């Protein structure tokens, strides 16, 4: 069967020539049209599991700094002042294991430094969701933008 035979009565018809067209076929709202194209998670939890597994691959042993690196880090720490905007790299131990974990980079504003307990406090985020992160001096790897 040819297309012309099957659809011959409507093939050359304009969509607006039928006055009852929109009564029989009302337009879909933009919200409903958006739902058609909305992404969905076919494998629920897959993203989280993949992120967890990737994190295990990035898990690394703690690196001991050389004497020169320790001296440079100490010098940079001495120049840090409250309110300063810094970026630093630090070691985050994995679930209580002091020798295994992750090296993370953090950017924020210095909110305080306690030389007695050897902790640097950095505020991360914006005014809507600021978080105060305490980082031990022993976990610091590098300090930038001082």
Coordinates of N, CA and C in Angstrom, one line a residue:
X1 N 0.8 -1.2 0.0 CA 0.0 0.0 0.0 C 0.9 1.2 0.0
X2 N 0.6 2.1 -0.8 CA 1.4 3.4 -1.0 C 0.9 4.4 0.1
X3 N 1.9 5.3 0.4 CA 1.6 6.3 1.4 C 0.5 7.2 0.9
X4 N 0.4 7.5 -0.4 CA -0.6 8.4 -0.9 C -2.0 7.7 -0.7
X5 N -2.1 6.4 -0.9 CA -3.4 5.7 -0.8 C -3.8 5.7 0.7
X6 N -2.9 5.5 1.6 CA -3.2 5.4 3.0 C -3.5 6.7 3.6
X7 N -2.7 7.8 3.3 CA -2.9 9.1 3.9 C -3.3 10.2 2.9
X8 N -3.8 9.8 1.8 CA -4.1 10.8 0.8 C -5.1 11.8 1.2
X9 N -6.0 11.5 2.1 CA -7.0 12.5 2.5 C -6.5 13.6 3.4
X10 N -5.3 13.3 4.1 CA -4.8 14.3 5.0 C -3.4 14.8 4.7
X11 N -2.7 14.2 3.6 CA -1.3 14.5 3.4 C -1.1 15.9 2.9
X12 N -2.0 16.5 2.2 CA -1.9 17.9 1.8 C -2.7 18.9 2.6
X13 N -3.3 18.4 3.7 CA -4.1 19.2 4.5 C -3.3 20.1 5.5
X14 N -3.6 21.3 5.6 CA -3.0 22.2 6.6 C -3.5 21.9 8.0
X15 N -2.6 22.0 9.0 CA -3.0 21.7 10.3 C -4.1 22.7 10.9
X16 N -4.1 23.9 10.4 CA -5.0 24.9 10.9 C -6.3 25.0 10.1
X17 N -6.5 24.1 9.1 CA -7.7 24.2 8.3 C -8.9 23.5 9.0
X18 N -8.6 22.7 10.0 CA -9.6 22.0 10.7 C -10.0 22.9 12.0
X19 N -11.2 23.4 12.1 CA -11.6 24.3 13.2 C -11.7 23.5 14.5
X20 N -11.9 22.2 14.5 CA -12.0 21.5 15.7 C -10.7 20.8 16.1
X21 N -9.6 21.1 15.4 CA -8.4 20.4 15.7 C -7.9 20.5 17.2
X22 N -7.9 21.8 17.7 CA -7.4 22.0 19.0 C -8.4 21.6 20.1
X23 N -9.6 21.3 19.7 CA -10.6 20.8 20.7 C -10.3 19.3 20.9
X24 N -10.0 18.6 19.7 CA -9.7 17.2 19.8 C -8.3 16.9 20.3
X25 N -7.4 17.9 20.0 CA -5.9 17.7 20.4 C -5.5 19.0 21.1
X26 N -5.8 19.1 22.3 CA -5.4 20.4 23.0 C -3.9 20.4 23.2
X27 N -3.3 21.6 23.2 CA -1.9 21.8 23.3 C -1.4 21.4 24.7
X28 N -0.3 20.7 24.8 CA 0.3 20.3 26.0 C 1.0 21.5 26.7
X29 N 0.8 21.6 28.0 CA 1.5 22.7 28.8 C 3.0 22.5 28.7
X30 N 3.7 23.6 28.9 CA 5.2 23.6 28.8 C 5.7 22.7 30.0
X31 N 5.1 22.7 31.1 CA 5.5 21.8 32.2 C 5.4 20.4 31.9
X32 N 4.3 20.0 31.2 CA 4.1 18.6 30.8 C 5.1 18.2 29.7
X33 N 5.4 19.1 28.8 CA 6.3 18.9 27.7 C 7.7 18.7 28.3
X34 N 8.0 19.5 29.3 CA 9.4 19.3 30.0 C 9.6 18.0 30.6
X35 N 8.5 17.4 31.2 CA 8.6 16.1 31.8 C 8.9 15.0 30.9
X36 N 8.5 15.2 29.6 CA 8.9 14.2 28.6 C 10.4 14.0 28.4
X37 N 11.1 15.2 28.5 CA 12.5 15.2 28.3 C 13.3 15.2 29.5
X38 N 12.7 15.1 30.7 CA 13.4 15.1 32.0 C 14.3 13.9 32.1
X39 N 15.5 14.0 32.6 CA 16.3 12.8 32.8 C 15.8 12.0 34.0
X40 N 16.1 10.8 33.9 CA 15.7 9.9 35.1 C 16.9 8.9 35.3
X41 N 16.9 8.4 36.5 CA 18.0 7.5 36.9 C 17.4 6.1 36.7
X42 N 17.9 5.5 35.6 CA 17.4 4.1 35.4 C 18.0 3.1 36.4
X43 N 19.2 3.4 36.8 CA 19.8 2.5 37.9 C 20.0 3.4 39.1
X44 N 19.0 3.3 40.0 CA 19.0 4.1 41.2 C 20.1 3.7 42.1
X45 N 20.9 4.7 42.5 CA 22.0 4.4 43.4 C 23.3 4.1 42.7
X46 N 23.2 4.0 41.4 CA 24.4 3.7 40.6 C 25.5 4.8 40.7
X47 N 25.0 6.0 40.6 CA 25.9 7.2 40.6 C 26.7 7.2 42.0
X48 N 26.0 7.0 43.1 CA 26.6 7.1 44.4 C 27.6 5.9 44.5
X49 N 27.2 4.8 44.1 CA 28.1 3.6 44.2 C 29.4 3.8 43.3
X50 N 29.2 4.4 42.1 CA 30.3 4.6 41.3 C 31.3 5.7 41.9
X51 N 30.7 6.7 42.5 CA 31.5 7.7 43.2 C 32.3 7.1 44.3
X52 N 31.6 6.2 45.1 CA 32.3 5.5 46.2 C 33.4 4.6 45.7
X53 N 33.2 3.9 44.6 CA 34.3 3.1 44.1 C 35.4 3.9 43.5
X54 N 35.1 5.0 42.9 CA 36.1 5.9 42.3 C 37.0 6.4 43.5
X55 N 36.3 6.8 44.6 CA 37.0 7.3 45.7 C 38.0 6.3 46.3
X56 N 37.6 5.0 46.3 CA 38.6 4.0 46.7 C 39.8 3.9 45.9
X57 N 39.6 4.2 44.6 CA 40.8 4.2 43.7 C 41.7 5.3 44.0
X58 N 41.2 6.4 44.4 CA 42.0 7.6 44.7 C 42.6 7.6 46.1
X59 N 42.2 6.6 46.9 CA 42.7 6.5 48.3 C 44.2 6.2 48.2
X60 N 44.9 7.0 49.0 CA 46.4 6.9 48.9 C 47.0 7.0 50.3
X61 N 48.2 6.5 50.4 CA 48.9 6.6 51.7 C 49.4 8.0 52.0
X62 N 49.5 8.4 53.2 CA 50.0 9.7 53.6 C 51.4 9.9 53.2
X63 N 51.7 11.0 52.6 CA 53.1 11.3 52.2 C 53.7 12.2 53.2
X64 N 55.0 11.8 53.6 CA 55.7 12.6 54.6 C 56.5 13.7 53.9
X65 N 56.3 14.9 54.4 CA 57.0 16.0 53.7 C 58.5 16.0 54.1
X66 N 59.3 16.5 53.2 CA 60.7 16.6 53.4 C 61.0 17.8 54.4
X67 N 62.2 17.9 54.9 CA 62.5 19.0 55.8 C 62.3 20.4 55.1
X68 N 62.7 20.5 53.9 CA 62.5 21.7 53.1 C 61.0 22.1 53.0
X69 N 60.2 21.1 52.6 CA 58.8 21.3 52.4 C 58.1 21.7 53.7
X70 N 58.5 21.1 54.8 CA 58.0 21.4 56.1 C 58.3 22.8 56.5
X71 N 59.5 23.2 56.2 CA 60.0 24.6 56.5 C 59.2 25.6 55.7
X72 N 59.0 25.3 54.4 CA 58.2 26.2 53.5 C 56.8 26.3 54.0
X73 N 56.2 25.2 54.4 CA 54.8 25.2 54.9 C 54.7 26.0 56.2
X74 N 55.7 25.8 57.0 CA 55.7 26.5 58.3 C 55.8 28.0 58.1
X75 N 56.6 28.4 57.1 CA 56.8 29.8 56.7 C 55.4 30.4 56.2
X76 N 54.8 29.7 55.4 CA 53.5 30.1 54.9 C 52.4 30.2 56.0
X77 N 52.5 29.2 56.9 CA 51.5 29.2 58.0 C 51.7 30.5 58.9
X78 N 53.0 30.9 59.1 CA 53.3 32.1 59.9 C 52.7 33.3 59.3
X79 N 52.5 33.4 57.9 CA 52.1 34.6 57.2 C 50.5 34.6 57.1
X80 N 49.9 33.6 57.5 CA 48.4 33.5 57.4 C 47.8 34.4 58.5
X81 N 46.8 35.2 58.1 CA 46.1 36.1 59.0 C 44.6 35.8 58.9
X82 N 43.9 36.1 60.0 CA 42.4 35.9 60.0 C 41.8 36.8 58.9
X83 N 40.8 36.2 58.1 CA 40.2 36.9 57.1 C 40.8 36.8 55.7
X84 N 42.0 36.1 55.7 CA 42.7 35.9 54.4 C 42.0 34.8 53.6
X85 N 42.0 35.0 52.3 CA 41.5 34.1 51.3 C 42.6 33.1 50.9
X86 N 42.5 31.8 51.2 CA 43.5 30.9 50.8 C 43.0 29.6 50.1
X87 N 43.9 28.9 49.5 CA 43.6 27.6 48.9 C 44.7 26.7 49.5
X88 N 44.3 25.6 50.0 CA 45.3 24.6 50.6 C 44.9 23.2 50.2
X89 N 46.0 22.4 50.3 CA 45.8 20.9 50.0 C 46.1 20.3 51.3
X90 N 45.3 19.3 51.7 CA 45.4 18.6 53.0 C 45.1 17.2 52.9
X91 N 45.5 16.4 53.9 CA 45.2 15.0 53.9 C 44.0 14.7 54.8
X92 N 43.1 14.0 54.3 CA 41.9 13.6 55.0 C 42.0 12.1 55.3
X93 N 42.2 11.7 56.6 CA 42.3 10.2 56.9 C 41.0 9.5 56.6
X94 N 41.1 8.3 56.2 CA 39.9 7.5 55.8 C 39.4 6.7 57.0
X95 N 38.3 7.0 57.6 CA 37.7 6.3 58.7 C 38.6 5.9 59.8
X96 N 39.4 6.8 60.3 CA 40.2 6.6 61.5 C 41.6 6.0 61.1
X97 N 41.8 5.6 59.9 CA 43.1 5.1 59.5 C 44.0 6.4 59.3
X98 N 45.0 6.5 60.1 CA 45.9 7.7 60.0 C 46.8 7.7 58.8
X99 N 47.1 6.5 58.3 CA 48.1 6.4 57.2 C 47.5 6.3 55.8
X100 N 46.2 6.1 55.7 CA 45.5 6.0 54.4 C 44.3 7.0 54.3
X101 N 44.2 7.6 53.2 CA 43.1 8.6 53.0 C 43.2 9.3 51.7
X102 N 42.7 10.5 51.7 CA 42.6 11.3 50.4 C 43.3 12.6 50.6
X103 N 43.8 13.1 49.5 CA 44.4 14.5 49.4 C 43.3 15.3 48.8
X104 N 42.9 16.4 49.5 CA 41.8 17.2 49.0 C 42.3 18.7 48.9
X105 N 41.6 19.4 48.1 CA 42.0 20.9 47.9 C 40.8 21.6 48.5
X106 N 41.1 22.7 49.2 CA 40.0 23.5 49.8 C 40.3 25.0 49.7
X107 N 39.3 25.7 49.3 CA 39.5 27.2 49.2 C 38.5 27.8 50.1
X108 N 38.9 28.9 50.8 CA 38.1 29.5 51.8 C 38.7 30.7 52.5
X109 N 38.1 31.2 53.5 CA 38.5 32.3 54.3 C 39.0 31.8 55.7
X110 N 40.2 32.2 56.0 CA 40.7 31.8 57.3 C 39.9 32.5 58.4
X111 N 39.4 31.7 59.4 CA 38.6 32.2 60.5 C 39.3 32.2 61.8
X112 N 40.5 31.5 61.8 CA 41.3 31.4 63.0 C 42.3 30.3 62.9
X113 N 43.3 30.5 63.8 CA 44.4 29.6 63.9 C 44.7 29.4 65.4
X114 N 44.9 28.1 65.8 CA 45.2 27.8 67.2 C 46.5 27.1 67.2
X115 N 47.6 27.9 67.5 CA 48.9 27.3 67.5 C 49.1 26.2 68.6
X116 N 48.3 26.3 69.7 CA 48.5 25.3 70.8 C 47.9 24.0 70.4
X117 N 46.7 23.9 69.9 CA 46.1 22.7 69.4 C 46.5 22.4 68.0
X118 N 47.3 23.3 67.3 CA 47.8 23.1 66.0 C 46.7 22.8 64.9
X119 N 45.7 23.8 64.9 CA 44.6 23.6 64.0 C 44.3 25.0 63.3
X120 N 44.0 24.9 62.0 CA 43.7 26.0 61.2 C 42.2 25.9 60.9
X121 N 41.4 27.0 61.1 CA 40.0 26.9 60.8 C 39.7 27.8 59.6
X122 N 39.1 27.1 58.6 CA 38.8 27.8 57.3 C 37.3 27.7 57.1
X123 N 36.7 28.8 56.7 CA 35.3 28.9 56.3 C 35.1 28.6 54.8
X124 N 34.3 27.7 54.5 CA 34.1 27.3 53.1 C 32.7 27.5 52.7
X125 N 32.4 27.9 51.5 CA 31.0 28.1 51.1 C 30.7 29.6 51.0
X126 N 29.4 29.9 50.8 CA 28.9 31.3 50.7 C 28.1 31.6 51.9
X127 N 27.5 32.8 51.9 CA 26.8 33.2 53.1 C 25.5 32.4 53.4
X128 N 25.0 31.7 52.3 CA 23.8 30.9 52.5 C 24.2 29.5 53.2
X129 N 25.4 29.0 52.9 CA 25.7 27.7 53.4 C 27.2 27.6 53.8
X130 N 27.6 28.5 54.7 CA 29.0 28.5 55.1 C 29.3 27.3 56.1
X131 N 30.5 26.7 55.9 CA 30.9 25.6 56.8 C 32.3 25.9 57.3
X132 N 32.5 25.7 58.6 CA 33.8 25.9 59.2 C 34.5 24.6 59.3
X133 N 35.6 24.5 58.6 CA 36.4 23.3 58.5 C 37.7 23.5 59.4
X134 N 38.0 22.5 60.3 CA 39.2 22.6 61.1 C 40.2 21.6 60.5
X135 N 41.4 22.1 60.2 CA 42.4 21.2 59.6 C 43.6 21.3 60.5
X136 N 44.1 20.1 60.8 CA 45.3 20.0 61.7 C 46.5 20.4 60.8
X137 N 47.5 21.0 61.5 CA 48.7 21.4 60.8 C 49.4 20.2 60.3
X138 N 49.4 19.0 61.0 CA 50.0 17.8 60.5 C 49.4 17.3 59.2
X139 N 48.2 17.6 58.9 CA 47.5 17.1 57.7 C 47.8 18.1 56.5
X140 N 48.3 19.2 56.7 CA 48.5 20.2 55.6 C 49.6 19.7 54.7
X141 N 49.4 19.9 53.4 CA 50.4 19.5 52.4 C 50.9 20.7 51.7
X142 N 50.0 21.6 51.3 CA 50.5 22.8 50.6 C 49.5 24.0 50.9
X143 N 50.0 25.2 50.9 CA 49.2 26.4 51.1 C 49.5 27.3 49.9
X144 N 48.4 27.7 49.2 CA 48.6 28.6 48.1 C 47.8 29.9 48.4
X145 N 48.1 30.9 47.6 CA 47.4 32.2 47.7 C 47.5 32.8 49.1
X146 N 48.7 32.9 49.7 CA 48.8 33.5 51.0 C 49.3 34.9 50.8

